[in-house]
Short mmCIF file of C-alpha atoms in Angstrom, two decimals:
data_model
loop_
_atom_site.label_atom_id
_atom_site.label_comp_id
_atom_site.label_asym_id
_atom_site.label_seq_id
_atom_site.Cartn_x
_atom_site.Cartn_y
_atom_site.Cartn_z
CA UNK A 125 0.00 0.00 0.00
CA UNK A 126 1.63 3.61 -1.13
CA UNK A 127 2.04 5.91 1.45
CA UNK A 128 -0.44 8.98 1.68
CA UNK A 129 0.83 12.17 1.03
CA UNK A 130 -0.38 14.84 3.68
CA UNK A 131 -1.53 18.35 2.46
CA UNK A 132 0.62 20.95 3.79
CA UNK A 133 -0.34 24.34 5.28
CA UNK A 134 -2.49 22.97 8.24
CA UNK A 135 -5.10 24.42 9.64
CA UNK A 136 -5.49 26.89 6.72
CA UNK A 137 -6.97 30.22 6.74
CA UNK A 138 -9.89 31.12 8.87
CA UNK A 139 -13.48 29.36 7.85
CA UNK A 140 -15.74 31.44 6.95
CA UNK A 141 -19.49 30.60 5.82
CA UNK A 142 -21.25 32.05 2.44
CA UNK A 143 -23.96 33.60 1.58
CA UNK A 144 -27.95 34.00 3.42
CA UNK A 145 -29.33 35.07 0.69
CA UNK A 146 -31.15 31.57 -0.73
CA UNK A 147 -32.80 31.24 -3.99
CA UNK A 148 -34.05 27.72 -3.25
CA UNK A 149 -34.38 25.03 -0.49
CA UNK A 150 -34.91 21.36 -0.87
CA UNK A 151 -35.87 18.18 1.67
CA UNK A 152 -37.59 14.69 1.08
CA UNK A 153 -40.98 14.19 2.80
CA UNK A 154 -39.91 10.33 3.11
CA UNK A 155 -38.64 9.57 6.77
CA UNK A 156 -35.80 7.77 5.29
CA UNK A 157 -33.61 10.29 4.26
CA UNK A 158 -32.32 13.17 6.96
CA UNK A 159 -30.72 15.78 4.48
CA UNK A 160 -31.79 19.39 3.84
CA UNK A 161 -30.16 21.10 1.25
CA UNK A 162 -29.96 25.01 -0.13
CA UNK A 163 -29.13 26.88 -3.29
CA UNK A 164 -27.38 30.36 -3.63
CA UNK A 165 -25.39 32.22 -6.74
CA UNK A 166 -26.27 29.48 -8.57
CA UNK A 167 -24.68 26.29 -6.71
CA UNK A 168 -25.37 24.59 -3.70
CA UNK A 169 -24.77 26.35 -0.29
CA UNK A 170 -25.11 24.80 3.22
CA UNK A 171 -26.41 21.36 3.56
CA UNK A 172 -27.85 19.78 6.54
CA UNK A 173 -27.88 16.54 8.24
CA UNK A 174 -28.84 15.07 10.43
CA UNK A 175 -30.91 17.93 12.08
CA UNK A 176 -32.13 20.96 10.24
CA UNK A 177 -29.48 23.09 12.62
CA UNK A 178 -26.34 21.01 11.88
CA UNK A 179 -24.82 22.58 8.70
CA UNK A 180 -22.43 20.15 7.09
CA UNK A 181 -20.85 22.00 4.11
CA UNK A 182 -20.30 25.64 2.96
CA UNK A 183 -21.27 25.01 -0.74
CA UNK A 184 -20.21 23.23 -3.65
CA UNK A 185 -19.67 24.13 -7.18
CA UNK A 186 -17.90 24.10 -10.07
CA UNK A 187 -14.37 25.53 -11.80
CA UNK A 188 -13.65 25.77 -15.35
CA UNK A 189 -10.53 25.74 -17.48
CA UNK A 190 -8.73 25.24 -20.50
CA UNK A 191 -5.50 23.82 -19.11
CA UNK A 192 -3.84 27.38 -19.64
CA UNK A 193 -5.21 31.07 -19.13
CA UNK A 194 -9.26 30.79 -19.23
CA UNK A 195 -10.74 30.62 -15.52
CA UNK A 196 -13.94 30.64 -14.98
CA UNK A 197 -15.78 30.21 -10.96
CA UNK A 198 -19.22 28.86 -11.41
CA UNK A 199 -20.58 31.55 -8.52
CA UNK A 200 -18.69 34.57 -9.32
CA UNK A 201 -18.44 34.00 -13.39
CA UNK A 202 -21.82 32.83 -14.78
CA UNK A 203 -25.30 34.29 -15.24
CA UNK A 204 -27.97 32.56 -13.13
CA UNK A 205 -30.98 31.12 -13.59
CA UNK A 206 -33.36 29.36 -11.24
CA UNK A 207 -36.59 27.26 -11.53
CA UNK A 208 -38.23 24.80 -9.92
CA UNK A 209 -39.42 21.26 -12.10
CA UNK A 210 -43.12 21.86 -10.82
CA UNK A 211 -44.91 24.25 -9.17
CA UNK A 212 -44.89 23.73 -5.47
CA UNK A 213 -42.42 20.89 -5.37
CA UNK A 214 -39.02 21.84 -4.18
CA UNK A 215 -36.75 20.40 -7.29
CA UNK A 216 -34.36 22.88 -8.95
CA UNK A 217 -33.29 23.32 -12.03
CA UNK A 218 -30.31 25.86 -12.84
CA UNK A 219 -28.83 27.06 -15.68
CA UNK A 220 -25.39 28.82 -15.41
CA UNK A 221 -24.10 30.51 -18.49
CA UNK A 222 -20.57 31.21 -18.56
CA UNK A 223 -20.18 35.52 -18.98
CA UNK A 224 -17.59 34.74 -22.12
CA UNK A 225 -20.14 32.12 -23.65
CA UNK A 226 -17.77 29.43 -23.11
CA UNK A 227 -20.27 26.91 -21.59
CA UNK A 228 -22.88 25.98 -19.94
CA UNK A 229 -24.01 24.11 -17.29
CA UNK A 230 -27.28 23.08 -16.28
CA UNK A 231 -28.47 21.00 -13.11
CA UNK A 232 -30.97 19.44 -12.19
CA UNK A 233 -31.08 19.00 -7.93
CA UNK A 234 -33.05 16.95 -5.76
CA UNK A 235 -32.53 14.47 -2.30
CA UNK A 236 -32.46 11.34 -2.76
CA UNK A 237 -35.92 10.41 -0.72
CA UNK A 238 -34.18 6.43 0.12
CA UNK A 239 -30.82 8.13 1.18
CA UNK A 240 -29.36 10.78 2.85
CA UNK A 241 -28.06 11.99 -0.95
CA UNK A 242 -28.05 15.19 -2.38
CA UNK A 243 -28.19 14.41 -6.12
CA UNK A 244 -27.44 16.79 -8.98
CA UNK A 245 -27.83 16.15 -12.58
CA UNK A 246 -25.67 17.85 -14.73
CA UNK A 247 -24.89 18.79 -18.44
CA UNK A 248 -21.86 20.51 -19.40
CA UNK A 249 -22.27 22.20 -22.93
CA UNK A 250 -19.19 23.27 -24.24
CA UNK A 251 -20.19 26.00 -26.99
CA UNK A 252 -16.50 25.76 -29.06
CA UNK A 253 -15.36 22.13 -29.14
CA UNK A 254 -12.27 23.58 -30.91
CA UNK A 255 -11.01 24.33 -27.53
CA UNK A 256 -11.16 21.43 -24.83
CA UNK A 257 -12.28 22.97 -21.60
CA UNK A 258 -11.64 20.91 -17.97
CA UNK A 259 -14.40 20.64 -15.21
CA UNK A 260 -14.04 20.33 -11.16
CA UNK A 261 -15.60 20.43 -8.71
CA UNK A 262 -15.27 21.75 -5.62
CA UNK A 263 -16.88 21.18 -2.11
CA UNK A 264 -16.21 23.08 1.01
CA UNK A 265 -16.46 20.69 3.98
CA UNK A 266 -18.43 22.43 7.75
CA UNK A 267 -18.90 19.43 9.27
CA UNK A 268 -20.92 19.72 12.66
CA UNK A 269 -21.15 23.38 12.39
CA UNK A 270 -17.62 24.32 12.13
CA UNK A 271 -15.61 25.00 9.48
CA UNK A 272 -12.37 23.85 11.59
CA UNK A 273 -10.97 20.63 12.42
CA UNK A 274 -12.44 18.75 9.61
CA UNK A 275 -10.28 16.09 7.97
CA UNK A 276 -10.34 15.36 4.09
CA UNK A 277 -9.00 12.22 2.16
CA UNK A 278 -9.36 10.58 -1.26
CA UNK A 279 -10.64 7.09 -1.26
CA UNK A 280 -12.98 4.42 -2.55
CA UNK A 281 -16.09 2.20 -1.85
CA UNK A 282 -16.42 -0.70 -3.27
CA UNK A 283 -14.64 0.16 -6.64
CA UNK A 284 -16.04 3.86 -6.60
CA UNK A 285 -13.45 6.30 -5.87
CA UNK A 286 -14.63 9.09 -3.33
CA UNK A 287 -13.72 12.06 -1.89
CA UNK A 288 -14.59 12.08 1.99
CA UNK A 289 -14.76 14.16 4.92
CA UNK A 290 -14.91 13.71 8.74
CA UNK A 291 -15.93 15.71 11.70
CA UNK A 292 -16.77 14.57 14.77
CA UNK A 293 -19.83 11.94 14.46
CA UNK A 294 -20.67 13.12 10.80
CA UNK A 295 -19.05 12.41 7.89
CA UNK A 296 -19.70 12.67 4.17
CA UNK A 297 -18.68 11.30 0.69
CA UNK A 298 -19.05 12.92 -2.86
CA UNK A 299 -19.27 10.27 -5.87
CA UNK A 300 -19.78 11.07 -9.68
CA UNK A 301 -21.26 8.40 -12.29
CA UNK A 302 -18.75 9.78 -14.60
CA UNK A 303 -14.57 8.96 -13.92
CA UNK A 304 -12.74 11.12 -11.66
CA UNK A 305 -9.72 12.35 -13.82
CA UNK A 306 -7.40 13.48 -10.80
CA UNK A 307 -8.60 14.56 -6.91
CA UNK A 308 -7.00 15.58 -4.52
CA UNK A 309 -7.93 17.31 -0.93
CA UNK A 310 -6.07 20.73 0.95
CA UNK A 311 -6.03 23.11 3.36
CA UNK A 312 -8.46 26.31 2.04
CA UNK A 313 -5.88 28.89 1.47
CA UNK A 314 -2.52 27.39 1.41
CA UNK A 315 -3.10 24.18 -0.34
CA UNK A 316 -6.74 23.78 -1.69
CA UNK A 317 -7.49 22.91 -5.22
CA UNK A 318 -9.21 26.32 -6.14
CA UNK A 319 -5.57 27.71 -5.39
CA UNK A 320 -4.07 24.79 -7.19
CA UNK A 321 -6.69 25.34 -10.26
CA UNK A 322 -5.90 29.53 -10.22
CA UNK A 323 -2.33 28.84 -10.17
CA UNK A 324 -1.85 26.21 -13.00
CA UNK A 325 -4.97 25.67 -15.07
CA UNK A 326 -5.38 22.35 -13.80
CA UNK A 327 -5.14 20.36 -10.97
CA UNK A 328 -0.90 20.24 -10.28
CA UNK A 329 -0.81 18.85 -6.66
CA UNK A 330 -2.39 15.23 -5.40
CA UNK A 331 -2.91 15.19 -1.87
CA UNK A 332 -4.69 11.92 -0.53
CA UNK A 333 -5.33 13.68 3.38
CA UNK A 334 -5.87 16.66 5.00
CA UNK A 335 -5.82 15.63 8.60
CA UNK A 336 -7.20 18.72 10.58
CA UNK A 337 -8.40 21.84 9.47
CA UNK A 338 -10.34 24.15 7.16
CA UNK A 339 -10.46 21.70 4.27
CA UNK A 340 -11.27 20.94 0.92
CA UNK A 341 -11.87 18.82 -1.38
CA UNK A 342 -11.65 18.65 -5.38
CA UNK A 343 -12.30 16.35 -8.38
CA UNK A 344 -11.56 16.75 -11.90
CA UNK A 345 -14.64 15.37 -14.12
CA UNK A 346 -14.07 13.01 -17.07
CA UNK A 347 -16.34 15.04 -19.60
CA UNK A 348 -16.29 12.10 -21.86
CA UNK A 349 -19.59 12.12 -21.11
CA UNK A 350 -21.62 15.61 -21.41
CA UNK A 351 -23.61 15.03 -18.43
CA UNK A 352 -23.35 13.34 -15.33
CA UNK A 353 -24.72 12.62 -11.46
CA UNK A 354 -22.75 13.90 -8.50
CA UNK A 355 -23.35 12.54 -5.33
CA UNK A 356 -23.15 13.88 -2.11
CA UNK A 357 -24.10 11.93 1.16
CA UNK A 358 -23.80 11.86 4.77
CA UNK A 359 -23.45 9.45 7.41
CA UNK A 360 -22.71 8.91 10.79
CA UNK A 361 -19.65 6.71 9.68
CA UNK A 362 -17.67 7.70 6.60
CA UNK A 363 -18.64 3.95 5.18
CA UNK A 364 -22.13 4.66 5.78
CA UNK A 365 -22.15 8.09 3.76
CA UNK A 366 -20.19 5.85 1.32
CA UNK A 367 -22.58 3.19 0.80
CA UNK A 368 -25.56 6.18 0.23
CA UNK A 369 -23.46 7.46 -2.25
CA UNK A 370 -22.68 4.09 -3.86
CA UNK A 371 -26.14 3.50 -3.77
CA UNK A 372 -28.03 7.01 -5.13
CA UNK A 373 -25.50 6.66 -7.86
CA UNK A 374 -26.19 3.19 -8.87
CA UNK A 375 -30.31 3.05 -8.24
CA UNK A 376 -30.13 6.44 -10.89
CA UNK A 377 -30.94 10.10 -10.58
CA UNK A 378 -34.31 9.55 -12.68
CA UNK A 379 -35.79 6.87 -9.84
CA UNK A 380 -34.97 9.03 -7.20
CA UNK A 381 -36.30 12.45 -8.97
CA UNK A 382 -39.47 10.76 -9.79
CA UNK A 383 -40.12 9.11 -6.00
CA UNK A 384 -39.02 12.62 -4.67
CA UNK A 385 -41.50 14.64 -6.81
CA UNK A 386 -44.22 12.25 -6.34
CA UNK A 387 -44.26 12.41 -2.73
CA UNK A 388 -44.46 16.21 -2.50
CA UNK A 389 -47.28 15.80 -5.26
CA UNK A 390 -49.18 13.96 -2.89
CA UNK A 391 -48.57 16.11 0.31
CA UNK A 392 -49.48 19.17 -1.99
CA UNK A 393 -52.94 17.14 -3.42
CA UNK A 394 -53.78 17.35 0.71
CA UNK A 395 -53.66 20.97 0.55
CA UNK A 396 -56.59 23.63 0.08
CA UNK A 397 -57.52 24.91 -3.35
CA UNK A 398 -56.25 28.74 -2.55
CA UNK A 399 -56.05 31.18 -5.41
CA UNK A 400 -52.75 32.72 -4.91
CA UNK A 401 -49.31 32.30 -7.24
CA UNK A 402 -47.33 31.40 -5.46
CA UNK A 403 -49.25 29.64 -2.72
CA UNK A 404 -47.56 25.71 -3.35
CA UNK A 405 -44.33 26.82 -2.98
CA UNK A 406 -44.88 28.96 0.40
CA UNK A 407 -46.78 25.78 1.74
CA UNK A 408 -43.60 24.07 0.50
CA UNK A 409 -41.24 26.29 2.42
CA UNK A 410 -42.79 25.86 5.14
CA UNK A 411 -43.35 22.53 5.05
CA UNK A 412 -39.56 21.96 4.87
CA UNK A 413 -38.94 24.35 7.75
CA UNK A 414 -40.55 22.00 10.08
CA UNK A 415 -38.08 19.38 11.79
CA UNK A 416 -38.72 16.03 10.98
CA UNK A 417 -37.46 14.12 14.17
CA UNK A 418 -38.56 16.76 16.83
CA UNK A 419 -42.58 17.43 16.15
CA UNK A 420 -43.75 20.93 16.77
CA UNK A 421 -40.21 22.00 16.02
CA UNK A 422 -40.07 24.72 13.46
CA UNK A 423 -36.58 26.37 12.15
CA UNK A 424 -36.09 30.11 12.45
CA UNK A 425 -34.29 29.84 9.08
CA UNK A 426 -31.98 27.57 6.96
CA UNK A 427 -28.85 29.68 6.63
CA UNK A 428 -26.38 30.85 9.52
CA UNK A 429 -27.02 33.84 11.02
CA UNK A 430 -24.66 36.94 9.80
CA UNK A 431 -23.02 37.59 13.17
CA UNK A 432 -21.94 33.51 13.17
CA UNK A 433 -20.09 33.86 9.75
CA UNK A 434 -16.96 34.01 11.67
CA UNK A 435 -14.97 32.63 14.75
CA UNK A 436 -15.72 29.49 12.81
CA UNK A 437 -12.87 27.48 15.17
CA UNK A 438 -15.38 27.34 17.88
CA UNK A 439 -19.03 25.29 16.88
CA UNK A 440 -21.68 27.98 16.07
CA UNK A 441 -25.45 27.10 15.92
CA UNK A 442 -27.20 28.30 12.85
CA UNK A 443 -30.00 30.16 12.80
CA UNK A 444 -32.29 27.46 13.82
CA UNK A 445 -33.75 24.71 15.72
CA UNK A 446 -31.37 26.00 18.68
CA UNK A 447 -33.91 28.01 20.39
CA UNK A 448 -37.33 26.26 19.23
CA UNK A 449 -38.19 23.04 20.89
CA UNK A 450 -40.42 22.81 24.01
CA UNK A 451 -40.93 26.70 24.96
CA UNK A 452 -41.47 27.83 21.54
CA UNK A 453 -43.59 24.33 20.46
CA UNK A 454 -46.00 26.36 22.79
CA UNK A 455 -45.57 29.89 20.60
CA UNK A 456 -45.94 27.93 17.23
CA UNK A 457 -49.78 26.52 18.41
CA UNK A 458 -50.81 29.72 19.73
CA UNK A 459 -50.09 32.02 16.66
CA UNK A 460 -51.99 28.99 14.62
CA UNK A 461 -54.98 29.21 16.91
CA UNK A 462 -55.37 32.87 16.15
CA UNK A 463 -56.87 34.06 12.66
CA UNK A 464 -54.72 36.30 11.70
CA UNK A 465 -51.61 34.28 9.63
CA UNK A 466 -48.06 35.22 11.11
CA UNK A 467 -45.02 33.93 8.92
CA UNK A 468 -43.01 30.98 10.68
CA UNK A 469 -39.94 32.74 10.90
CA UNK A 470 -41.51 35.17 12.96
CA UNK A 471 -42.85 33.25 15.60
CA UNK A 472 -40.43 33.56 17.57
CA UNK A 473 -40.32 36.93 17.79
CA UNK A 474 -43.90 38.37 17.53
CA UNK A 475 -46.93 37.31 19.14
CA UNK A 476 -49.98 37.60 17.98
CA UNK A 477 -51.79 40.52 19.65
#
């Protein structure tokens, strides 16, 4: 067995989380999966798991290249656009058009309802095939609600090569149907791949661990194949998040989509007939506010709170479920008895008068 090389630069710079402002949330009705996930600047932003007020990564998108000069950052260098599949059901599609018309890159972004998977479906268009353009990807590790003393390595499941993650009692793995050319895992600052990437076009460095630290991890994408499934999951073990992973990949991003959709279908089919726009998709916010494991318990909101964005070293409760079970159960059921209709998030600051 070749000895692992060890990223250096340890513990990297400060952690810092990204962006409140959401333009989409998404969580399974079905009890089996535990994983709530959000969308900002056109990639995914925190994820959660396995409570709605334990954020487990900062966000994860994409970098492209062409080997020499061209750089492009998914968040910062395309033009966004959102949508959800069906009204009322919280599946996303995006479409992020590089500002240089370089490419494109559209997903498609759901939870796997069997798993505790985030699952994206992507296309990569590459508008000039005359010039050969590279693809990676790029997720942030906060495992446990800290952005510190998180550990990284490249591995494999079962004859699927992985990139993992480890804090604490959580852990997660990201798997893509499609060949991973090169990956490798860093320290965010010092040794990271998006420094890596700026610096040389490509990824230069191979680092199997990061052992403790602001970490992260990144995968070049065979783009043999124009479009793809990435996979990320969470466990309490690093083999568990593995075999969900294994598994979303393997039972297909079509099965999943359709048993996800279907399920909100049904809980919307249970709703009143109200004449408003965008009626379905409040319900649906709602809806996915509500913790599944704790009844009665309703989060403030899913993103961290502005004044928590730093001093990410020490573990930092998001703005969430930390202050809402039993006292505030007892809020939540009077503001429902009254007539008048008083937004969730609120409830825990105004009473109904």
């Amino acid at each position: 067995m070749s000895q692992q090389s060890e990223a250096p630069g340890a513990p990297g710079m400060e952690a810092r989380w990204t962006s409140s402002t959401k333009t989409g949330i998404g969580k399974a009705l079905n009890s089996a999966s535990d994983v709530t996930f959000t969308l900002s600047h056109g990639i995914l932003n925190e994820a959660y798991y396995p409570r709605e007020d334990i954020a487990c990564i900062r966000d994860m998108g994409f970098v492209v290249t062409d080997g020499h000069e061209f750089f492009s950052e998914e968040k910062r260098d395309t033009e966004h656009f959102i949508e959800t599949l069906k009204d009322g059901i919280p599946a996303y599609r995006m479409v992020n058009t590089d500002k240089f018309k370089k490419f494109q890159i559209t997903k498609e972004v759901i939870v796997d309802p069997f798993r505790n998977t985030i699952l994206q479906h992507i296309i990569f268009d590459q508008k000039d095939p005359k010039i050969p353009l590279r693809l990676f990807a790029l997720l942030a590790p906060h495992l446990n609600n800290e952005g510190g003393h998180n550990k990284g390595w490249v591995g494999d499941y079962k004859g699927v090569e992985m990139l993992f993650a480890k804090n604490g009692d959580i852990a997660l793995a990201m798997a893509c149907s499609s060949k991973w050319l090169k990956r490798s895992v860093g320290y965010v600052g010092t040794s990271d791949g998006w420094r890596d990437i700026r610096q040389h076009g490509k990824l230069e460095w191979a680092y199997d661990i990061a052992s403790n630290g602001n970490v992260a991890l990144t995968g070049e994408i065979d783009l043999t194949e124009k479009d793809f499934v990435l996979a990320i999951s969470f466990g309490r073990t690093y083999l568990e998040a593995a075999n969900h992973a294994r598994a979303s990949i393997l039972n297909g991003f079509e099965t999943a989509k359709r048993k996800y959709m279907q399920e909100w279908q049904t809980w919307q089919d249970t709703l009143p007939n109200i004449p408003a726009s965008n009626f379905k998709m409040s319900a649906a916010m709602l809806r996915m506010h509500e913790a599944k494991n704790f009844y009665g318990g309703i989060i403030a909101s899913l993103s961290i709170l502005g004044r928590y964005k730093r001093r990410l070293g020490q573990k930092r409760i998001p703005c969430s479920l930390a202050q809402r079970f039993g006292r505030n159960s007892r809020r939540i059921q009077c503001a429902r008895n009254k007539s008048r209709c008083i937004p969730y998030c609120k409830l825990f600051d105004v009473y109904p008068k």
